[in-house]
């Protein structure tokens, strides 16, 4: 059973090891019991004590790294992982890599009877490696603490002590990160992109576009050559096209392939891809590549928070991307997958929450049960001004919500009852209904859902945060076809009919579909383009601030319960 770190196990008390036999076992047990390590910047390791205990318990409380013929090579492999933590979007400074490297020559020369010194170095390296692997697998921040309402993991799948011990036995220490990092292709692509953007940031000259007016295709642009070089560097313009532009190399005209390169840049940065360089495009061009690399790091951190998701169909909405993707197989991104624009909650007051849930029901031609907050702030003021407002908007009054509940007539005391909440309002199905012709229901604490909308003009905008928190979808029929695929009685034709029939139909899905409302400002789309999105809810600084306060993440925050013994990851 996993230990409750709020109630330390007996071996975590110093007095419990006072009578242990002298020698190496005593020294290692004393370090574990103290839960403090004098070598490390983060000396306290309460939340990694269980892993450290289990690791040395497997080794019978003997050194893992020092004192054998492969010591120097295996320690070098482990230190290389810590020193290259930045490849995983992590910081080597958090794992004391420099200190461990400095102390290594002396540690390799220690006499076998130097029990304390051997135990200190050996456990310091083990603890740093445990911290590194834990961060690669689970992330460094508790998502719940910054309002990412992701599901907790059901059980521990990564047995870090066993992985380390086996890697030492098989001399495969350098392969450890591959065993624990997220297997999602999205994560793997982002890791590659991080290396590329770090390299670009180091090798490229800083780029700064100064605008005095909006630049249209055909206009003069004095900095055209710098723009050309920048677009080539980040991959939005190929070198051969840059050279064969059809214009003299020194021409200041903004034309041809450079315009196309800017359009691709605009597309990849969530802007209108029209080729016109205005304030928004100039601002995006002027973002330092180091900041883009930091966005990728944040995206990788957020992906580490995801628990193991079930195989099969799933739906993901990336909130700042204003996009929905429907996967037939989780994480298998391809150009033919279902992708559509969405409208999300307003940035300042109606933010769409991050959540995980299961899509279980579909309502065709739904009622819109008007939330009390919207009723109070939007409906009642209009009703008080115009007694015909309810009839005009096809709104009816009901004692409570439910598809089969009969409406009640408007009376003299109806407004008072609406204010008190003893009477409710709903909008009838039809062309005016705010939910359109279909509603996708996945029970959740925030009471949000996916739905159609009659306000289709909003999908033409590049920034689409206009809703009260629910997510409006551009192609509701296609999404319904995806969700109902394989369910008896439903086809493209029957779905079309259901969306035209006045009567509400409530469909129970035979197989629920996982839904993830996610938030990341860096993301690979289905065409393998690295996308960067505006941080509409200002979530990136919140996460960045949390990451600047390194701490050991408690396993108690990650799992639903202390379930069965953890099992090793499949190799």
XYZ file of N, CA and C in Angstrom, residues 76 79-80 83 96-105 121:
45
model
N 28.090 8.876 -14.366
C 28.179 9.836 -15.477
C 26.890 9.849 -16.292
N 24.242 11.712 -14.185
C 24.504 13.153 -14.146
C 24.202 13.798 -15.503
N 24.461 13.058 -16.576
C 24.154 13.583 -17.905
C 22.653 13.842 -18.042
N 21.927 17.004 -16.048
C 22.499 18.188 -16.693
C 21.724 18.574 -17.954
N 20.405 19.663 -8.591
C 21.753 19.739 -8.012
C 22.810 19.072 -8.872
N 22.643 19.161 -10.189
C 23.575 18.488 -11.093
C 24.994 19.026 -10.935
N 25.143 20.335 -10.794
C 26.477 20.932 -10.688
C 27.182 20.484 -9.419
N 26.472 20.482 -8.296
C 27.062 20.050 -7.029
C 27.498 18.594 -7.098
N 26.637 17.747 -7.636
C 26.961 16.321 -7.724
C 28.174 16.084 -8.611
N 28.302 16.873 -9.670
C 29.466 16.750 -10.551
C 30.736 17.182 -9.829
N 30.649 18.239 -9.053
C 31.815 18.734 -8.315
C 32.293 17.742 -7.257
N 31.362 17.076 -6.622
C 31.713 16.142 -5.557
C 32.102 14.760 -6.084
N 31.894 14.511 -7.369
C 32.113 13.171 -7.908
C 33.556 12.675 -7.780
N 34.573 13.459 -8.177
C 35.946 12.922 -8.076
C 36.301 12.431 -6.683
N 26.656 10.830 -0.619
C 26.707 11.056 -2.068
C 25.731 10.138 -2.788
